[in-house]
XYZ file of C-alpha atoms in Angstrom:
188
model
C 14.091 -6.153 -13.766
C 14.030 -7.304 -10.179
C 10.269 -7.317 -9.994
C 9.284 -8.955 -13.303
C 6.127 -10.887 -12.816
C 4.972 -9.042 -9.728
C 1.533 -7.616 -9.701
C 0.990 -4.700 -7.344
C -2.161 -2.508 -6.697
C -1.877 1.087 -5.723
C -5.143 2.438 -4.255
C -6.424 5.823 -5.235
C -9.180 8.139 -4.129
C -9.753 11.929 -4.254
C -7.346 14.026 -2.154
C -4.463 11.627 -2.367
C -0.867 12.945 -1.630
C 0.842 13.268 -5.020
C 4.196 11.976 -4.152
C 2.836 9.044 -2.133
C 0.822 7.642 -5.168
C 3.191 8.583 -8.065
C 6.564 7.884 -6.484
C 5.555 4.185 -5.744
C 3.815 3.720 -9.166
C 6.914 4.913 -11.033
C 9.470 3.155 -8.890
C 7.734 -0.156 -8.999
C 7.041 -0.011 -12.782
C 10.805 1.006 -13.278
C 11.579 -2.282 -11.285
C 9.571 -4.342 -13.673
C 6.320 -4.714 -11.702
C 2.882 -4.584 -13.279
C 1.222 -1.823 -11.395
C -2.541 -1.388 -11.368
C -4.225 1.784 -10.037
C -7.321 0.700 -8.127
C -10.059 3.025 -7.110
C -13.643 2.756 -6.045
C -14.669 3.006 -9.770
C -12.806 1.809 -12.837
C -11.791 4.397 -15.363
C -12.590 7.316 -13.183
C -10.113 10.222 -12.651
C -9.241 11.012 -9.093
C -7.702 14.318 -8.094
C -4.742 14.774 -5.653
C -4.648 17.337 -2.824
C -2.986 19.607 -5.448
C -5.402 18.746 -8.315
C -3.180 16.233 -10.057
C -5.207 13.529 -11.966
C -4.751 9.695 -11.563
C -7.151 7.572 -13.556
C -7.967 4.199 -11.994
C -7.366 1.131 -14.051
C -9.762 -1.132 -12.173
C -12.399 -0.905 -9.500
C -11.718 -2.324 -6.069
C -14.741 -4.654 -6.413
C -13.032 -6.189 -9.540
C -9.763 -7.013 -7.740
C -9.198 -9.914 -5.273
C -6.128 -10.574 -3.199
C -5.221 -13.656 -5.347
C -4.854 -11.165 -8.306
C -1.985 -9.272 -6.642
C 1.392 -9.788 -4.825
C 0.835 -6.616 -2.840
C -1.288 -3.433 -2.043
C 0.172 -0.036 -1.627
C -1.895 2.618 0.128
C -0.831 6.301 -0.370
C -1.782 8.942 2.177
C -3.239 12.358 1.951
C -6.900 12.563 2.819
C -7.638 9.745 0.404
C -7.504 6.947 2.972
C -10.401 8.521 4.897
C -12.487 8.395 1.654
C -11.108 4.921 0.713
C -12.310 3.410 3.911
C -15.918 4.348 3.154
C -15.815 1.749 0.305
C -16.114 -1.793 1.579
C -14.516 -3.262 -1.498
C -11.339 -1.263 -0.788
C -11.156 -2.218 2.897
C -11.827 -5.840 2.046
C -9.003 -5.850 -0.564
C -6.526 -4.583 2.035
C -7.874 -7.011 4.624
C -7.770 -10.092 2.178
C -4.454 -9.176 1.038
C -3.001 -8.969 4.486
C -4.636 -12.163 5.545
C -3.249 -13.974 2.427
C 0.233 -12.999 3.282
C 0.474 -10.438 0.538
C 2.518 -7.259 1.114
C 0.468 -4.505 2.408
C 2.224 -1.113 2.578
C 0.792 2.100 3.966
C 2.309 5.645 4.283
C 1.209 8.712 6.164
C -2.540 8.920 6.757
C -2.948 5.497 4.873
C -2.817 4.061 8.440
C -6.531 4.755 8.575
C -7.146 2.043 6.016
C -5.153 -0.405 8.206
C -7.325 0.588 11.196
C -10.517 -0.068 9.168
C -9.238 -3.282 7.711
C -8.516 -4.571 11.312
C -4.930 -5.627 10.493
C -2.935 -3.795 13.127
C -3.662 -5.822 16.512
C -0.300 -6.652 17.887
C 1.620 -5.224 14.904
C 4.615 -2.728 15.174
C 3.654 0.159 12.799
C 4.141 3.931 11.963
C 2.244 6.557 10.276
C 1.938 10.334 10.265
C 2.073 11.477 13.787
C -1.437 13.015 13.707
C -3.001 9.450 13.573
C -0.829 7.846 16.138
C -3.798 7.479 18.551
C -5.978 5.859 15.803
C -3.238 3.386 15.093
C -2.736 2.525 18.821
C -6.401 2.393 19.342
C -6.574 -0.211 16.528
C -3.991 -2.339 18.323
C -0.784 -1.265 16.806
C 2.474 -0.746 18.744
C 3.137 2.775 17.130
C 6.738 3.756 16.610
C 8.380 6.803 15.102
C 10.621 5.481 12.332
C 10.940 6.177 8.617
C 9.874 2.667 7.739
C 8.628 -0.277 9.838
C 8.193 -3.815 8.548
C 6.316 -6.314 10.697
C 5.785 -9.463 8.704
C 3.932 -8.629 5.501
C 2.963 -5.116 6.813
C 5.124 -2.150 5.734
C 4.454 1.332 6.991
C 6.067 4.841 6.721
C 5.394 8.359 8.026
C 5.656 11.061 5.370
C 6.887 11.789 1.695
C 10.298 12.204 3.164
C 10.385 8.559 4.006
C 9.504 7.480 0.451
C 12.971 6.157 -0.611
C 13.097 3.847 2.514
C 9.504 2.828 2.027
C 10.052 1.822 -1.615
C 13.387 -0.037 -0.775
C 11.581 -1.952 1.757
C 8.576 -2.867 -0.485
C 10.968 -3.893 -3.260
C 13.012 -6.056 -0.920
C 9.865 -7.728 0.486
C 8.594 -8.508 -3.020
C 11.956 -10.108 -3.713
C 11.901 -12.122 -0.520
C 8.315 -13.416 -1.278
C 9.585 -14.484 -4.806
C 12.461 -16.424 -3.338
C 10.250 -18.071 -0.711
C 7.824 -19.078 -3.358
C 10.454 -20.643 -5.577
C 11.786 -22.654 -2.495
C 8.255 -23.835 -1.706
C 7.776 -24.824 -5.322
C 11.083 -26.725 -5.562
C 10.354 -28.711 -2.265
C 6.751 -29.505 -3.418
C 8.261 -30.900 -6.745
C 11.126 -32.726 -4.892
C 8.536 -34.401 -2.442
């Protein structure tokens, strides 16, 4: 399993886009990662745009950036609800500032705007929030997936395969970099 030992948080709130939450959860678990569904409250069931339930494993206020290797933010209308919870915004901001992977798809760009992590970054999103992304300092581009450092963004459910390939590759790169740093620390 290529992501054994990796801990990833997938954020949830009501009105999430079904595929943008469940496809990453399943693909990352399939690759060996420990995936935690994080919502405003622990143990609460959140409903997708189509009514599909997702129960949170932990509350955002219980998770800190050091607990995870990355944060994935699904779209739908959930990001507009997520950004009303300071603990969720803080988790995204802290993970980004700690060099952890932060991945957002579709309307999840709203969370990146609220977290203040877009200044000078190349990013994409659903086209309807292009202005929001640009106003938050992003160089918005129309591509299926964009990686700028530890920030990964995509546009729509059609982009999910490229989005997940990029997330998985970034997790692998972070693992290799950590091993090299650990070896050089012990050698010195």
